[in-house]
PDB file of C-alpha atoms in Angstrom:
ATOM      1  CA  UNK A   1     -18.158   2.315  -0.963  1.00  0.00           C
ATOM      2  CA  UNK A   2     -16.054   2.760   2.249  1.00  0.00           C
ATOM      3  CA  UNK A   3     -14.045   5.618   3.145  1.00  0.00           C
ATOM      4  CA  UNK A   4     -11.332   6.446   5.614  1.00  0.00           C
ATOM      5  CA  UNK A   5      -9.837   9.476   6.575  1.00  0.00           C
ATOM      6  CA  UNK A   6      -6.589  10.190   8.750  1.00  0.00           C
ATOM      7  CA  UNK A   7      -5.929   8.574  11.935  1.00  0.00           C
ATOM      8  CA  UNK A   8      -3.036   8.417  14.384  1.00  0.00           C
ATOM      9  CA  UNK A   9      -0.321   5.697  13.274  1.00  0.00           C
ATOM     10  CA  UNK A  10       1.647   3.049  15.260  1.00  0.00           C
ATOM     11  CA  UNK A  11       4.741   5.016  15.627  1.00  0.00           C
ATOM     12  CA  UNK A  12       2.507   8.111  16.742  1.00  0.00           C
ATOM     13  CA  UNK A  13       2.703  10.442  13.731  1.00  0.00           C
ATOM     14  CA  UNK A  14      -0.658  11.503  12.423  1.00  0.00           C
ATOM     15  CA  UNK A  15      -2.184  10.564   8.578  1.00  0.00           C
ATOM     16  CA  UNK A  16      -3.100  12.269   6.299  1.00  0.00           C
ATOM     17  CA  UNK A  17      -4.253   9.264   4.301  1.00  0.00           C
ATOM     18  CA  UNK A  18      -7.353   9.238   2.223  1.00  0.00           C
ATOM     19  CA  UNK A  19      -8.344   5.798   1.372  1.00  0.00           C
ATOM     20  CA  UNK A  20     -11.638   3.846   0.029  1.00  0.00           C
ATOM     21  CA  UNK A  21     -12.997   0.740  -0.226  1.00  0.00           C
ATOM     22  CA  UNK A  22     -15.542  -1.425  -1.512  1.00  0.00           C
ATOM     23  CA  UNK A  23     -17.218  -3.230   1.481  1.00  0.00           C
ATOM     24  CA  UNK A  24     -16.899  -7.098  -0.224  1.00  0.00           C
ATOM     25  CA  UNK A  25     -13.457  -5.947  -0.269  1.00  0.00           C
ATOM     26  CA  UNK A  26     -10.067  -6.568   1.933  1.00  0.00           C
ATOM     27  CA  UNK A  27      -8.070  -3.593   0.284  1.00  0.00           C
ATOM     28  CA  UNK A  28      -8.445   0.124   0.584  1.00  0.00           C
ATOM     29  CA  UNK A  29      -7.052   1.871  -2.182  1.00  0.00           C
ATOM     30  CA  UNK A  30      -5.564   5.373  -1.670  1.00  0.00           C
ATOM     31  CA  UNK A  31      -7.157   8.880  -3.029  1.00  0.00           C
ATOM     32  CA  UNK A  32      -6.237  11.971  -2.862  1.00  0.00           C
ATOM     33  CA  UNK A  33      -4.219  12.923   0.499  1.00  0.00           C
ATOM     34  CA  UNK A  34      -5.875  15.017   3.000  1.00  0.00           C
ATOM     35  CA  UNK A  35      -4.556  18.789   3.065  1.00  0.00           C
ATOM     36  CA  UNK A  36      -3.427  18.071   6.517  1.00  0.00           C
ATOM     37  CA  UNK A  37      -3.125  15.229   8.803  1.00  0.00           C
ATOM     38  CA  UNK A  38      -5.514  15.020  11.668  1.00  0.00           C
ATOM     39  CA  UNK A  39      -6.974  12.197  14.297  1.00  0.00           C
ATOM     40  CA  UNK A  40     -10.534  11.800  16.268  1.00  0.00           C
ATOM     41  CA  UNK A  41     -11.676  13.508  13.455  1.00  0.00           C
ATOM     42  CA  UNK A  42     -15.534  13.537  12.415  1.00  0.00           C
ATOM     43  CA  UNK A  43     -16.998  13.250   9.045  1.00  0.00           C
ATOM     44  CA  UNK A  44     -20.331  12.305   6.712  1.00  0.00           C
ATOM     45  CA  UNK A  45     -21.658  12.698   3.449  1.00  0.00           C
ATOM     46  CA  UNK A  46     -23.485  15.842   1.896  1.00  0.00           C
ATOM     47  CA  UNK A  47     -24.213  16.502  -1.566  1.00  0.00           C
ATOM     48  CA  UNK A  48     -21.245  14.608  -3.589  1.00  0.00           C
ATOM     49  CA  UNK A  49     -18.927  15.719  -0.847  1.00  0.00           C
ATOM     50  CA  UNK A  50     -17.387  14.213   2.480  1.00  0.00           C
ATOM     51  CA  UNK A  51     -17.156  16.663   4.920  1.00  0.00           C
ATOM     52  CA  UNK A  52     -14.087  16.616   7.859  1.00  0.00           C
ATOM     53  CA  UNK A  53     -14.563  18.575  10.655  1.00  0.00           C
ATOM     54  CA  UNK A  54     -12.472  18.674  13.877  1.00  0.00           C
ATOM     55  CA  UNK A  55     -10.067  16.622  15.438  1.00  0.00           C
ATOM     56  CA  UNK A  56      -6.387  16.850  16.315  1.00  0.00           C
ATOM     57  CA  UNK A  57      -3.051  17.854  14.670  1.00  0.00           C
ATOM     58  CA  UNK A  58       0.370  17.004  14.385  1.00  0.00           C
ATOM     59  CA  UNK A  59       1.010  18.491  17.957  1.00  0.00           C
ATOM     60  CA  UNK A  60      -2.274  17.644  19.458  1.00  0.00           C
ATOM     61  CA  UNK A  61      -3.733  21.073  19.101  1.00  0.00           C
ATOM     62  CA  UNK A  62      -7.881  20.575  18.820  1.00  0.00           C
ATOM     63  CA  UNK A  63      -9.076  21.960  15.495  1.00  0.00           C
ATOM     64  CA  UNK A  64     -12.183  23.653  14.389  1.00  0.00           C
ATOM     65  CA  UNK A  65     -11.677  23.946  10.497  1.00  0.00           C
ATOM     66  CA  UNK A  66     -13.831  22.048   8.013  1.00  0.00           C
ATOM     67  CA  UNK A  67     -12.495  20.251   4.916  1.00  0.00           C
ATOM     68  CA  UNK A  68     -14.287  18.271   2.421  1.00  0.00           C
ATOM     69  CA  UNK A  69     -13.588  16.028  -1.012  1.00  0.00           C
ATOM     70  CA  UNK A  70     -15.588  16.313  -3.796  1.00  0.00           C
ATOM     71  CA  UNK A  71     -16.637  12.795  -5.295  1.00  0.00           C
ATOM     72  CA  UNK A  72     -17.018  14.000  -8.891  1.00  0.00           C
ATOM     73  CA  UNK A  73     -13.609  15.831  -9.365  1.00  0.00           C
ATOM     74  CA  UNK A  74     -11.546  14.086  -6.456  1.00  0.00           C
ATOM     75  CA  UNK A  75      -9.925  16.952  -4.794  1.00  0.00           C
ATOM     76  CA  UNK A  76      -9.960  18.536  -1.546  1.00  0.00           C
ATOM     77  CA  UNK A  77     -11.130  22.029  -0.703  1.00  0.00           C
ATOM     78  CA  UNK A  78     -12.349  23.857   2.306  1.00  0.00           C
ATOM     79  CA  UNK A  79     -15.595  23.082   3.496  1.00  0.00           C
ATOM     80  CA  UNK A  80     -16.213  26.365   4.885  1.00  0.00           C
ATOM     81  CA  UNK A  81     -15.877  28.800   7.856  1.00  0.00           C
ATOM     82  CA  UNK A  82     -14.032  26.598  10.804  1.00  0.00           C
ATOM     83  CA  UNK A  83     -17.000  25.590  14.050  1.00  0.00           C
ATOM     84  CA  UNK A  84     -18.171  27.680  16.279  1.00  0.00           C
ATOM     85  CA  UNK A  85     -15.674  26.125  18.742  1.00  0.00           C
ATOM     86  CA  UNK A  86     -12.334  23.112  18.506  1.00  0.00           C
ATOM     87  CA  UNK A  87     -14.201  19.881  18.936  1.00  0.00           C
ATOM     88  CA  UNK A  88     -13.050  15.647  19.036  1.00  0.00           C
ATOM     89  CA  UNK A  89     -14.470  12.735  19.413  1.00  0.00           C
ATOM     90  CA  UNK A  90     -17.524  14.579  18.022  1.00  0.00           C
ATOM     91  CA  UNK A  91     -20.309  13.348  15.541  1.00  0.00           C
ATOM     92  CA  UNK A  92     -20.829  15.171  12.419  1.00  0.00           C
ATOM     93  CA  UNK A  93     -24.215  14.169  10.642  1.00  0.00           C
ATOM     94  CA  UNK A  94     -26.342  14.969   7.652  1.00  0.00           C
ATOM     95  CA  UNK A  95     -30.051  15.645   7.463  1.00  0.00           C
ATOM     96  CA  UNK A  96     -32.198  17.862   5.555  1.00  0.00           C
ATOM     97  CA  UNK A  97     -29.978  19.615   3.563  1.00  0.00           C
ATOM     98  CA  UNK A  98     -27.282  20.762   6.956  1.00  0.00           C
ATOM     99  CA  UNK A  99     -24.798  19.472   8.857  1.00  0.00           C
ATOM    100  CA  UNK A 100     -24.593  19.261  12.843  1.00  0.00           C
ATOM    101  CA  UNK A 101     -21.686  18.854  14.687  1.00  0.00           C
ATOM    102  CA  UNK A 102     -22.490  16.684  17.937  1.00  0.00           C
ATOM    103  CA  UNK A 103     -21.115  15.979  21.281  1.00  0.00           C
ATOM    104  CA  UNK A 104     -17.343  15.024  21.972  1.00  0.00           C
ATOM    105  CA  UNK A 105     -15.949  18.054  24.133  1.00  0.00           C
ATOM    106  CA  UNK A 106     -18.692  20.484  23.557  1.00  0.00           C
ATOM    107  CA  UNK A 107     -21.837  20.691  24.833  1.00  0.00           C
ATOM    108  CA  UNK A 108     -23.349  22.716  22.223  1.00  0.00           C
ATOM    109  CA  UNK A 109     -25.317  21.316  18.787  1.00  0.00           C
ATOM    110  CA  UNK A 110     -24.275  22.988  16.076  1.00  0.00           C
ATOM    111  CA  UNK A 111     -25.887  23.357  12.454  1.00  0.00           C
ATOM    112  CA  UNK A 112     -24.059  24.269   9.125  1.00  0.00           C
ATOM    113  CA  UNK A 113     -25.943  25.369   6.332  1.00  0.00           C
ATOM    114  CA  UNK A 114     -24.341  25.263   2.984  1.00  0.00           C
ATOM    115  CA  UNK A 115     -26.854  28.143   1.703  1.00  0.00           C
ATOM    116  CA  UNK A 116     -25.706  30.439   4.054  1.00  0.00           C
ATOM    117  CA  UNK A 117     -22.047  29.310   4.953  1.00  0.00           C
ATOM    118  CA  UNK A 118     -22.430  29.661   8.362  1.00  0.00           C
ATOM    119  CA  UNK A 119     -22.665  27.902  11.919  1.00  0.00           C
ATOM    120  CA  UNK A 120     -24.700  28.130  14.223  1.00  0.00           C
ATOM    121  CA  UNK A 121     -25.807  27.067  18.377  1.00  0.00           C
ATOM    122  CA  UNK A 122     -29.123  25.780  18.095  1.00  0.00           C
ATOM    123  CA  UNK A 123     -29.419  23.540  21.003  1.00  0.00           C
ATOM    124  CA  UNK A 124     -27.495  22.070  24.710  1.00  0.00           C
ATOM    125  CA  UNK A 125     -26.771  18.606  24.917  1.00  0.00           C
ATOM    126  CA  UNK A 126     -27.889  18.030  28.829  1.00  0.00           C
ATOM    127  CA  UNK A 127     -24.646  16.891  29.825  1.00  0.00           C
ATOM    128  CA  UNK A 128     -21.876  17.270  32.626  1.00  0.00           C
ATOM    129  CA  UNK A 129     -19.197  15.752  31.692  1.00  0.00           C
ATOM    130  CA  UNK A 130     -17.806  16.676  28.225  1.00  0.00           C
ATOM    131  CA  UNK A 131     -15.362  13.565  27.886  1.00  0.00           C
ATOM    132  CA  UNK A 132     -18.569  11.401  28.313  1.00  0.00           C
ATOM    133  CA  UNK A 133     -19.561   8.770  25.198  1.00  0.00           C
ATOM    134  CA  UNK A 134     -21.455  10.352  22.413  1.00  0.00           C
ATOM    135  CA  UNK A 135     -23.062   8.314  19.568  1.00  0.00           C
ATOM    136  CA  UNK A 136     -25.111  10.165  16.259  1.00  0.00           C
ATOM    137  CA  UNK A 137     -26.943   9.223  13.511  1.00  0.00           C
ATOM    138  CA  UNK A 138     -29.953  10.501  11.556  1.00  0.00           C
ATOM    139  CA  UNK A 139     -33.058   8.866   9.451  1.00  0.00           C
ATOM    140  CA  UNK A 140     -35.029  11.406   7.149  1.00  0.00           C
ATOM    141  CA  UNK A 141     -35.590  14.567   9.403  1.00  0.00           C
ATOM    142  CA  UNK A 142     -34.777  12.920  12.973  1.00  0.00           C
ATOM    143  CA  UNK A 143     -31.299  12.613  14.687  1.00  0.00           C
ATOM    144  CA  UNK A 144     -30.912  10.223  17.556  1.00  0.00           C
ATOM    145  CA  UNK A 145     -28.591  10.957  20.344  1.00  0.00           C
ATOM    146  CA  UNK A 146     -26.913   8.402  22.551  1.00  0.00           C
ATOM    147  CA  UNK A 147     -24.733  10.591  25.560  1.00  0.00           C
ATOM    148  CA  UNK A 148     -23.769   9.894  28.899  1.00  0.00           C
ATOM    149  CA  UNK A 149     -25.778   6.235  28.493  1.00  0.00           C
ATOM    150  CA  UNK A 150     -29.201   8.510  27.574  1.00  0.00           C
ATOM    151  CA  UNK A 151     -30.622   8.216  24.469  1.00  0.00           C
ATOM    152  CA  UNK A 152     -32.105  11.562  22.431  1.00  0.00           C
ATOM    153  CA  UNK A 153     -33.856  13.001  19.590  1.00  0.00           C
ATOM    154  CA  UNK A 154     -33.514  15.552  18.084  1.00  0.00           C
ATOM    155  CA  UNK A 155     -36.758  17.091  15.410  1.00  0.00           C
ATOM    156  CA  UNK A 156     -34.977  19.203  12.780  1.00  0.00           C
ATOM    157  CA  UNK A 157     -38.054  20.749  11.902  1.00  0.00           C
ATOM    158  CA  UNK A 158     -39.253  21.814  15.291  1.00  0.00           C
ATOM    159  CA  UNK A 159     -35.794  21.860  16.991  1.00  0.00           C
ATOM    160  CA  UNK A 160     -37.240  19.753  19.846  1.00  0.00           C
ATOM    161  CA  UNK A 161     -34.239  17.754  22.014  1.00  0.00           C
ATOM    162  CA  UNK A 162     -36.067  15.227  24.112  1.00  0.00           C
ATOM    163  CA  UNK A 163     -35.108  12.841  26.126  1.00  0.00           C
ATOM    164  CA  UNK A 164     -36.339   8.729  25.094  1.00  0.00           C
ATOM    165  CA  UNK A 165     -34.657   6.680  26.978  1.00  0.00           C
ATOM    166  CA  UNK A 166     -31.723   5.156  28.764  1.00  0.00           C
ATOM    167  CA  UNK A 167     -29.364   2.571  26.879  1.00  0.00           C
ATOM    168  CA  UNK A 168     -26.608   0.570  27.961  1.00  0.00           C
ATOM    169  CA  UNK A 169     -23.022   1.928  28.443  1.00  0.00           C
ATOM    170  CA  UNK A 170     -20.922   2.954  24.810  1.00  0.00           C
ATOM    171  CA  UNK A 171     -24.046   1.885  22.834  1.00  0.00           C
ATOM    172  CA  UNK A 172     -23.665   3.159  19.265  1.00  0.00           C
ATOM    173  CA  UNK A 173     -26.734   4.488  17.142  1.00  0.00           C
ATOM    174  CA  UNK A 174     -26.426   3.682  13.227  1.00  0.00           C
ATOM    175  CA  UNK A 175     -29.080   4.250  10.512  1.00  0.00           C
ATOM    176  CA  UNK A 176     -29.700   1.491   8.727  1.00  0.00           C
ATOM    177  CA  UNK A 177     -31.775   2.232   4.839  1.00  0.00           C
ATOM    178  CA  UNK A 178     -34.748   4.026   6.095  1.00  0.00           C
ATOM    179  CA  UNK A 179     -34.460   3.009   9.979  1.00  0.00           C
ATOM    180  CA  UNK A 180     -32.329   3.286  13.008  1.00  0.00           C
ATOM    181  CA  UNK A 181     -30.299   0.694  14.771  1.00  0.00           C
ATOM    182  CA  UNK A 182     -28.621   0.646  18.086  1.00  0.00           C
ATOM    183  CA  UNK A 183     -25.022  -1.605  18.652  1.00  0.00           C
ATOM    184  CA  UNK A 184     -24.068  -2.570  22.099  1.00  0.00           C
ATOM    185  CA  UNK A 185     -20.417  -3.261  23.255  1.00  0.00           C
ATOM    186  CA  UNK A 186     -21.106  -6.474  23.236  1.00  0.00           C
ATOM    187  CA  UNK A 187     -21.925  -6.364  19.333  1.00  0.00           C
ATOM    188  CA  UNK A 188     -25.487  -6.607  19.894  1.00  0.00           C
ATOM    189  CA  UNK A 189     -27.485  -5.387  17.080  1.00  0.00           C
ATOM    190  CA  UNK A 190     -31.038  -3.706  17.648  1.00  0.00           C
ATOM    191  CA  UNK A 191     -33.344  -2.699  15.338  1.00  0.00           C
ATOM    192  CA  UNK A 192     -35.592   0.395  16.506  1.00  0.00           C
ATOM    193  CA  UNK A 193     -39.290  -0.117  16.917  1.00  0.00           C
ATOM    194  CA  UNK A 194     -42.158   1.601  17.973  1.00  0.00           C
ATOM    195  CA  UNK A 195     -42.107   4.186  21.245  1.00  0.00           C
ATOM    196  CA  UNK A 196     -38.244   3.628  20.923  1.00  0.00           C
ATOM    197  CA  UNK A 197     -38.171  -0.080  22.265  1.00  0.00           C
ATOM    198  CA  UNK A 198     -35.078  -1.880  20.584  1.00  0.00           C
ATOM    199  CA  UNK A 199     -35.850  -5.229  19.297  1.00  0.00           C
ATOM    200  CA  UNK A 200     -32.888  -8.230  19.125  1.00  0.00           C
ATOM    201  CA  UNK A 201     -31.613  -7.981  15.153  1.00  0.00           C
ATOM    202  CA  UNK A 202     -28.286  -9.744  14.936  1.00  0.00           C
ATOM    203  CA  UNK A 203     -25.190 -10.165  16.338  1.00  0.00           C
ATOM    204  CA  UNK A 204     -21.641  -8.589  14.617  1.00  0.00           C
ATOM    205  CA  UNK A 205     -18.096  -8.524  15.183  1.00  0.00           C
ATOM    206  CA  UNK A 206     -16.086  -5.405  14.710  1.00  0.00           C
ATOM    207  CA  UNK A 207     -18.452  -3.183  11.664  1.00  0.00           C
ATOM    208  CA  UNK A 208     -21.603  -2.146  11.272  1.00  0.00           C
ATOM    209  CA  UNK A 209     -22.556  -2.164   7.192  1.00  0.00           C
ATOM    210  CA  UNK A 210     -25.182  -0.322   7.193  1.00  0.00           C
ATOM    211  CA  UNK A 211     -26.043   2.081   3.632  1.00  0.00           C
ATOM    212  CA  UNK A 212     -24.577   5.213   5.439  1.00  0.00           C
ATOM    213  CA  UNK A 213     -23.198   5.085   8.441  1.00  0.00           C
ATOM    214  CA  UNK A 214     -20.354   2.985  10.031  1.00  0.00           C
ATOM    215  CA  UNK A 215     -18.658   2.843  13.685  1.00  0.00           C
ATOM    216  CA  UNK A 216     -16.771   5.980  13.796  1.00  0.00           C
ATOM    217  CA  UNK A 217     -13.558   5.608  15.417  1.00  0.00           C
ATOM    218  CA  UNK A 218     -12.676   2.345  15.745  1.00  0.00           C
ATOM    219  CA  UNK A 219     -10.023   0.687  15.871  1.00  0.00           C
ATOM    220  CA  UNK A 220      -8.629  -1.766  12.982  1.00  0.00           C
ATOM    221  CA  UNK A 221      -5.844  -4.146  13.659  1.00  0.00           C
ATOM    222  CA  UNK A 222      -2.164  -3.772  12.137  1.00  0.00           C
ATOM    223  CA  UNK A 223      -3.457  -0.396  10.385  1.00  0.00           C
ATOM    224  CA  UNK A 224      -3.908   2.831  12.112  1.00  0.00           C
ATOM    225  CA  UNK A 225      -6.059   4.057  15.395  1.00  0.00           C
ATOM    226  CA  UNK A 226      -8.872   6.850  15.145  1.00  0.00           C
ATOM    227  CA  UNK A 227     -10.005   6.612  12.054  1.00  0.00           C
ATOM    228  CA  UNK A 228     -13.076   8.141  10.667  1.00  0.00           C
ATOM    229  CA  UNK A 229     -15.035   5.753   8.009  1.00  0.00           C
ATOM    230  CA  UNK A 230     -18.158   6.375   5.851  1.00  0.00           C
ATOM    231  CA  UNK A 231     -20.514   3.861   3.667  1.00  0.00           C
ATOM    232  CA  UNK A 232     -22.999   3.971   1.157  1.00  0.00           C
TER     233      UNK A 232
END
């Protein structure tokens, strides 16, 4: 299934539009509205919920809360205490258990655990300019970084940031089953290989379908701008 959430329309008001989607499918069938609209929003998948976090409002105020829709029951509920700090055009990801908000205006990686219901600053992303790109995704216990046309990873276990490598301009990461993958602008798809050389995989268009995650943030013709969307 695909999900989108929210999103800034044509005429300029924001959504708060909950929709989903089977990926052999054209049309997106709407759920459950968001409790309030919001754009360059971040989001993933955590224990039968998808979490929201961040973003902008109706008057382009940056938000820190976190909302999230449970699966089984369908309804929306607060995902717990708001970020340390406002973020968009951030990553939010999944691994082991937490969730870590990454990149977009902050330079700070932050970790959520459910357990305790709390956030918390566990690591600097080495980075000067906080507009700069940011990319995320994460494969068992390891989170890949792409910022400022460097590539990172990130340990969970030994909470180790190191640098690998750099990659070509706006390069996304993705996770791909039990693997990572790397899409250039260009829609060049690499596959991840041994001391973090990218080999040739295919060639796409405008989505990655991958088992969990998609482009965040693109754009979709004749629909709305900013979107976040989710697979599995």
């Amino acid at each position: 299934m695909l999900f989108r959430s929210g999103g800034k329309n044509e005429d300029g008001t924001i959504s708060k539009e909950f929709r989903s989607s089977d990926i052999h499918e054209v049309e997106w069938k709407e759920l459950k509205m968001m409790p309030e609209g919001r754009y360059d929003c971040a989001a993933t998948y955590l224990n039968d919920f998808l979490y929201v976090t961040g973003g902008y409002d109706e008057k382009g105020t940056r938000l820190s809360n976190m909302v999230r829709f449970n699966l089984k029951t369908r309804r929306w509920s607060s995902g717990g205490p708001c970020m340390l700090e406002p973020r968009s055009g951030h990553q939010l990801i999944s691994s082991n258990g937490c969730l870590y908000a990454i990149g977009g205006n902050s330079r700070e990686l932050e970790e959520f655990i459910p357990e305790l219901n709390r956030w918390k600053v566990i690591e600097y992303l080495p980075v000067v300019d906080l507009s700069t790109w940011t990319s995320a995704a994460a494969c068992e216990k390891k989170i890949l970084i792409i910022v400022d046309e460097k590539m990172y990873s990130f340990d969970v276990d030994s909470r180790i940031l190191k640098f690998e490598k750099n990659v070509p301009a706006r390069s996304k990461i993705v996770s791909v089953e039990d693997n990572f993958a790397m899409v250039t602008e260009d829609g060049s798809i690499k596959e991840l290989k041994d001391n973090f050389d990218f080999k040739n995989k295919q060639h796409c268009s405008d989505v990655v379908k991958g088992n969990y995650l998609l482009y965040s943030q693109y754009e979709v013709q004749e629909e709305r701008r900013s979107f976040w969307g989710y697979g599995f």
